[in-house]
Amino acid sequence: NLSMDGVSSTYNLMRWPFTWENFDNNLLYFKKHIDQVSINFTAQILNIHNLLESIEYANSRTIPIRIETVRRAPWLSWSVLTDNERDIVVGHIQNQMHQARLLSNQKYSIIGVLKEIRETKHSPTDRDMFVDKMHKILSLRNYAVDIMPLFPDLNIRVKNGK
């Protein structure tokens, strides 16, 4: 099993200092030399916008993908998001689902993630912790790009550190 937390720039952010190109090459190598290769994708606020693209990537490589949600890091969980931000995520994913080619088990997994997003209550404490930690991480990495395309207000808070 390989962990993949997104494709392209999302992967680069999540797995820094590793790169998407290296992951893709390694995955193709493993697929060629190992009988059973699969991908684990842990959905959280930094990569939820990339969920469907990640599934389509796995499908294009005919590699099973297992979708989970983050459990042990409240500062990366759905509780960071406001009610409006959770609505944006759900709408975004639902729109993408209509265009994507998904297996039935993938649809059920996504529906489960969406249910969890909807049912999670906002926590100002978790949000403040997210802003603080991500501000420090991005400052250390010299990373100036917006990291969450669905949440411009949260991006601004992370950049400013407050």
PDB file of C-alpha atoms in Angstrom:
ATOM      1  CA  ASN A   1       0.000   0.000   0.000  1.00  0.00           C
ATOM      2  CA  LEU A   2       1.218   3.444  -0.919  1.00  0.00           C
ATOM      3  CA  SER A   3      -0.006   6.655   0.687  1.00  0.00           C
ATOM      4  CA  MET A   4      -1.058   9.338  -1.743  1.00  0.00           C
ATOM      5  CA  ASP A   5      -2.524  12.558  -0.398  1.00  0.00           C
ATOM      6  CA  GLY A   6      -3.288  14.172  -3.725  1.00  0.00           C
ATOM      7  CA  VAL A   7      -1.823  14.610  -7.168  1.00  0.00           C
ATOM      8  CA  SER A   8       0.523  17.193  -8.625  1.00  0.00           C
ATOM      9  CA  SER A   9       0.980  20.338  -6.491  1.00  0.00           C
ATOM     10  CA  THR A  10      -1.291  18.970  -3.746  1.00  0.00           C
ATOM     11  CA  TYR A  11       0.977  15.930  -3.396  1.00  0.00           C
ATOM     12  CA  ASN A  12       4.032  18.219  -3.366  1.00  0.00           C
ATOM     13  CA  LEU A  13       2.549  20.254  -0.506  1.00  0.00           C
ATOM     14  CA  MET A  14       1.421  17.246   1.504  1.00  0.00           C
ATOM     15  CA  ARG A  15       4.543  15.110   1.082  1.00  0.00           C
ATOM     16  CA  TRP A  16       7.243  17.785   0.959  1.00  0.00           C
ATOM     17  CA  PRO A  17      10.163  17.396   0.250  1.00  0.00           C
ATOM     18  CA  PHE A  18       9.048  14.523  -1.989  1.00  0.00           C
ATOM     19  CA  THR A  19       7.686  15.300  -5.438  1.00  0.00           C
ATOM     20  CA  TRP A  20       4.734  14.143  -7.485  1.00  0.00           C
ATOM     21  CA  GLU A  21       7.001  13.105 -10.350  1.00  0.00           C
ATOM     22  CA  ASN A  22       8.963  10.758  -8.073  1.00  0.00           C
ATOM     23  CA  PHE A  23       5.782   9.285  -6.638  1.00  0.00           C
ATOM     24  CA  ASP A  24       4.327   8.664 -10.089  1.00  0.00           C
ATOM     25  CA  ASN A  25       7.537   7.004 -11.292  1.00  0.00           C
ATOM     26  CA  ASN A  26       7.789   4.877  -8.137  1.00  0.00           C
ATOM     27  CA  LEU A  27       4.152   3.817  -8.400  1.00  0.00           C
ATOM     28  CA  LEU A  28       4.611   2.679 -11.994  1.00  0.00           C
ATOM     29  CA  TYR A  29       7.765   0.802 -10.986  1.00  0.00           C
ATOM     30  CA  PHE A  30       5.980  -0.969  -8.112  1.00  0.00           C
ATOM     31  CA  LYS A  31       3.014  -1.795 -10.306  1.00  0.00           C
ATOM     32  CA  LYS A  32       5.327  -3.432 -12.823  1.00  0.00           C
ATOM     33  CA  HIS A  33       7.244  -5.481 -10.222  1.00  0.00           C
ATOM     34  CA  ILE A  34       4.680  -6.241  -7.499  1.00  0.00           C
ATOM     35  CA  ASP A  35       1.447  -8.134  -8.043  1.00  0.00           C
ATOM     36  CA  GLN A  36      -0.816  -6.170  -5.743  1.00  0.00           C
ATOM     37  CA  VAL A  37      -0.298  -2.438  -5.413  1.00  0.00           C
ATOM     38  CA  SER A  38      -2.926  -0.183  -3.884  1.00  0.00           C
ATOM     39  CA  ILE A  39      -3.231   3.436  -2.824  1.00  0.00           C
ATOM     40  CA  ASN A  40      -4.454   4.875   0.484  1.00  0.00           C
ATOM     41  CA  PHE A  41      -5.846   8.413   0.302  1.00  0.00           C
ATOM     42  CA  THR A  42      -6.533  10.202   3.588  1.00  0.00           C
ATOM     43  CA  ALA A  43      -8.964  13.042   2.924  1.00  0.00           C
ATOM     44  CA  GLN A  44      -8.570  16.207   4.978  1.00  0.00           C
ATOM     45  CA  ILE A  45      -8.890  19.947   4.493  1.00  0.00           C
ATOM     46  CA  LEU A  46      -5.585  20.368   2.631  1.00  0.00           C
ATOM     47  CA  ASN A  47      -6.424  17.836  -0.071  1.00  0.00           C
ATOM     48  CA  ILE A  48     -10.220  17.495  -0.254  1.00  0.00           C
ATOM     49  CA  HIS A  49     -10.314  19.643  -3.396  1.00  0.00           C
ATOM     50  CA  ASN A  50      -8.078  17.014  -5.034  1.00  0.00           C
ATOM     51  CA  LEU A  51     -10.087  13.916  -4.034  1.00  0.00           C
ATOM     52  CA  LEU A  52     -11.761  13.164  -7.369  1.00  0.00           C
ATOM     53  CA  GLU A  53      -8.620  13.913  -9.371  1.00  0.00           C
ATOM     54  CA  SER A  54      -6.715  11.490  -7.130  1.00  0.00           C
ATOM     55  CA  ILE A  55      -9.324   8.759  -7.643  1.00  0.00           C
ATOM     56  CA  GLU A  56      -9.268   9.308 -11.402  1.00  0.00           C
ATOM     57  CA  TYR A  57      -5.467   9.058 -11.345  1.00  0.00           C
ATOM     58  CA  ALA A  58      -5.640   5.703  -9.537  1.00  0.00           C
ATOM     59  CA  ASN A  59      -8.343   4.488 -11.916  1.00  0.00           C
ATOM     60  CA  SER A  60      -6.284   5.508 -14.954  1.00  0.00           C
ATOM     61  CA  ARG A  61      -3.470   3.321 -13.613  1.00  0.00           C
ATOM     62  CA  THR A  62      -5.913   0.508 -12.713  1.00  0.00           C
ATOM     63  CA  ILE A  63      -4.788   0.656  -9.099  1.00  0.00           C
ATOM     64  CA  PRO A  64      -7.304   0.251  -6.267  1.00  0.00           C
ATOM     65  CA  ILE A  65      -7.644   3.290  -4.032  1.00  0.00           C
ATOM     66  CA  ARG A  66      -8.913   3.292  -0.451  1.00  0.00           C
ATOM     67  CA  ILE A  67     -10.357   6.532   0.885  1.00  0.00           C
ATOM     68  CA  GLU A  68     -10.212   7.418   4.567  1.00  0.00           C
ATOM     69  CA  THR A  69     -10.516  10.628   6.518  1.00  0.00           C
ATOM     70  CA  VAL A  70      -8.000  12.059   8.930  1.00  0.00           C
ATOM     71  CA  ARG A  71      -8.626  10.843  12.481  1.00  0.00           C
ATOM     72  CA  ARG A  72      -5.752  11.765  14.765  1.00  0.00           C
ATOM     73  CA  ALA A  73      -5.064  15.373  13.795  1.00  0.00           C
ATOM     74  CA  PRO A  74      -7.990  17.619  14.736  1.00  0.00           C
ATOM     75  CA  TRP A  75      -6.159  20.611  13.254  1.00  0.00           C
ATOM     76  CA  LEU A  76      -6.534  18.951   9.800  1.00  0.00           C
ATOM     77  CA  SER A  77     -10.096  17.718  10.297  1.00  0.00           C
ATOM     78  CA  TRP A  78     -13.420  19.006   9.022  1.00  0.00           C
ATOM     79  CA  SER A  79     -13.948  20.817  12.340  1.00  0.00           C
ATOM     80  CA  VAL A  80     -11.577  23.522  11.093  1.00  0.00           C
ATOM     81  CA  LEU A  81     -14.142  24.521   8.469  1.00  0.00           C
ATOM     82  CA  THR A  82     -17.016  26.914   9.034  1.00  0.00           C
ATOM     83  CA  ASP A  83     -20.539  25.890   8.037  1.00  0.00           C
ATOM     84  CA  ASN A  84     -20.196  27.881   4.803  1.00  0.00           C
ATOM     85  CA  GLU A  85     -16.833  26.294   3.973  1.00  0.00           C
ATOM     86  CA  ARG A  86     -18.258  22.811   4.575  1.00  0.00           C
ATOM     87  CA  ASP A  87     -21.131  23.647   2.191  1.00  0.00           C
ATOM     88  CA  ILE A  88     -18.594  24.777  -0.422  1.00  0.00           C
ATOM     89  CA  VAL A  89     -16.642  21.514  -0.116  1.00  0.00           C
ATOM     90  CA  VAL A  90     -19.755  19.353  -0.365  1.00  0.00           C
ATOM     91  CA  GLY A  91     -21.016  21.273  -3.404  1.00  0.00           C
ATOM     92  CA  HIS A  92     -17.607  21.098  -5.087  1.00  0.00           C
ATOM     93  CA  ILE A  93     -17.303  17.338  -4.592  1.00  0.00           C
ATOM     94  CA  GLN A  94     -20.898  16.674  -5.652  1.00  0.00           C
ATOM     95  CA  ASN A  95     -20.351  18.657  -8.874  1.00  0.00           C
ATOM     96  CA  GLN A  96     -17.168  16.726  -9.605  1.00  0.00           C
ATOM     97  CA  MET A  97     -18.871  13.391  -8.924  1.00  0.00           C
ATOM     98  CA  HIS A  98     -21.299  13.999 -11.793  1.00  0.00           C
ATOM     99  CA  GLN A  99     -18.411  14.350 -14.241  1.00  0.00           C
ATOM    100  CA  ALA A 100     -16.093  11.633 -12.916  1.00  0.00           C
ATOM    101  CA  ARG A 101     -15.982   7.992 -13.850  1.00  0.00           C
ATOM    102  CA  LEU A 102     -16.184   6.248 -10.514  1.00  0.00           C
ATOM    103  CA  LEU A 103     -16.598   2.682  -9.377  1.00  0.00           C
ATOM    104  CA  SER A 104     -19.589   2.036  -7.130  1.00  0.00           C
ATOM    105  CA  ASN A 105     -17.383   1.450  -4.055  1.00  0.00           C
ATOM    106  CA  GLN A 106     -15.655   4.775  -4.734  1.00  0.00           C
ATOM    107  CA  LYS A 107     -19.025   6.550  -4.900  1.00  0.00           C
ATOM    108  CA  TYR A 108     -19.999   5.048  -1.545  1.00  0.00           C
ATOM    109  CA  SER A 109     -16.675   6.098  -0.018  1.00  0.00           C
ATOM    110  CA  ILE A 110     -17.121   9.660  -1.256  1.00  0.00           C
ATOM    111  CA  ILE A 111     -20.700   9.783   0.009  1.00  0.00           C
ATOM    112  CA  GLY A 112     -19.375   8.671   3.414  1.00  0.00           C
ATOM    113  CA  VAL A 113     -16.759  11.436   3.391  1.00  0.00           C
ATOM    114  CA  LEU A 114     -19.405  14.007   2.449  1.00  0.00           C
ATOM    115  CA  LYS A 115     -21.650  12.794   5.270  1.00  0.00           C
ATOM    116  CA  GLU A 116     -18.793  13.130   7.735  1.00  0.00           C
ATOM    117  CA  ILE A 117     -18.018  16.652   6.478  1.00  0.00           C
ATOM    118  CA  ARG A 118     -21.670  17.707   6.845  1.00  0.00           C
ATOM    119  CA  GLU A 119     -22.015  16.259  10.351  1.00  0.00           C
ATOM    120  CA  THR A 120     -18.809  17.668  11.838  1.00  0.00           C
ATOM    121  CA  LYS A 121     -19.233  20.699  14.053  1.00  0.00           C
ATOM    122  CA  HIS A 122     -16.968  23.718  13.666  1.00  0.00           C
ATOM    123  CA  SER A 123     -14.284  24.152  16.320  1.00  0.00           C
ATOM    124  CA  PRO A 124     -12.668  27.597  16.626  1.00  0.00           C
ATOM    125  CA  THR A 125      -9.869  25.949  18.641  1.00  0.00           C
ATOM    126  CA  ASP A 126      -9.072  23.487  15.837  1.00  0.00           C
ATOM    127  CA  ARG A 127      -9.221  26.312  13.288  1.00  0.00           C
ATOM    128  CA  ASP A 128      -6.803  28.468  15.289  1.00  0.00           C
ATOM    129  CA  MET A 129      -4.462  25.488  15.669  1.00  0.00           C
ATOM    130  CA  PHE A 130      -4.615  24.866  11.902  1.00  0.00           C
ATOM    131  CA  VAL A 131      -3.819  28.504  11.104  1.00  0.00           C
ATOM    132  CA  ASP A 132      -0.910  28.546  13.552  1.00  0.00           C
ATOM    133  CA  LYS A 133       0.629  25.260  12.422  1.00  0.00           C
ATOM    134  CA  MET A 134       0.174  25.863   8.687  1.00  0.00           C
ATOM    135  CA  HIS A 135       1.560  29.397   8.951  1.00  0.00           C
ATOM    136  CA  LYS A 136       4.710  28.008  10.595  1.00  0.00           C
ATOM    137  CA  ILE A 137       5.042  25.101   8.154  1.00  0.00           C
ATOM    138  CA  LEU A 138       4.605  27.259   5.068  1.00  0.00           C
ATOM    139  CA  SER A 139       6.989  29.892   6.424  1.00  0.00           C
ATOM    140  CA  LEU A 140       9.681  27.261   6.998  1.00  0.00           C
ATOM    141  CA  ARG A 141       9.177  25.899   3.489  1.00  0.00           C
ATOM    142  CA  ASN A 142       9.068  29.354   1.900  1.00  0.00           C
ATOM    143  CA  TYR A 143       5.741  28.367   0.373  1.00  0.00           C
ATOM    144  CA  ALA A 144       3.725  31.367  -0.798  1.00  0.00           C
ATOM    145  CA  VAL A 145       1.056  29.712  -2.944  1.00  0.00           C
ATOM    146  CA  ASP A 146      -2.571  29.496  -1.870  1.00  0.00           C
ATOM    147  CA  ILE A 147      -2.832  25.996  -0.473  1.00  0.00           C
ATOM    148  CA  MET A 148      -6.602  25.636  -0.326  1.00  0.00           C
ATOM    149  CA  PRO A 149      -8.350  26.790  -3.497  1.00  0.00           C
ATOM    150  CA  LEU A 150     -11.803  26.305  -1.976  1.00  0.00           C
ATOM    151  CA  PHE A 151     -11.126  28.458   1.106  1.00  0.00           C
ATOM    152  CA  PRO A 152      -9.738  31.910   0.212  1.00  0.00           C
ATOM    153  CA  ASP A 153     -10.517  33.375   3.659  1.00  0.00           C
ATOM    154  CA  LEU A 154      -8.675  30.562   5.395  1.00  0.00           C
ATOM    155  CA  ASN A 155      -5.720  31.007   3.011  1.00  0.00           C
ATOM    156  CA  ILE A 156      -5.485  34.652   4.043  1.00  0.00           C
ATOM    157  CA  ARG A 157      -5.548  33.731   7.730  1.00  0.00           C
ATOM    158  CA  VAL A 158      -2.805  31.150   7.205  1.00  0.00           C
ATOM    159  CA  LYS A 159      -0.612  33.630   5.317  1.00  0.00           C
ATOM    160  CA  ASN A 160      -1.057  36.252   8.037  1.00  0.00           C
ATOM    161  CA  GLY A 161      -0.745  33.751  10.865  1.00  0.00           C
ATOM    162  CA  LYS A 162      -3.897  34.960  12.629  1.00  0.00           C
TER     163      LYS A 162
END
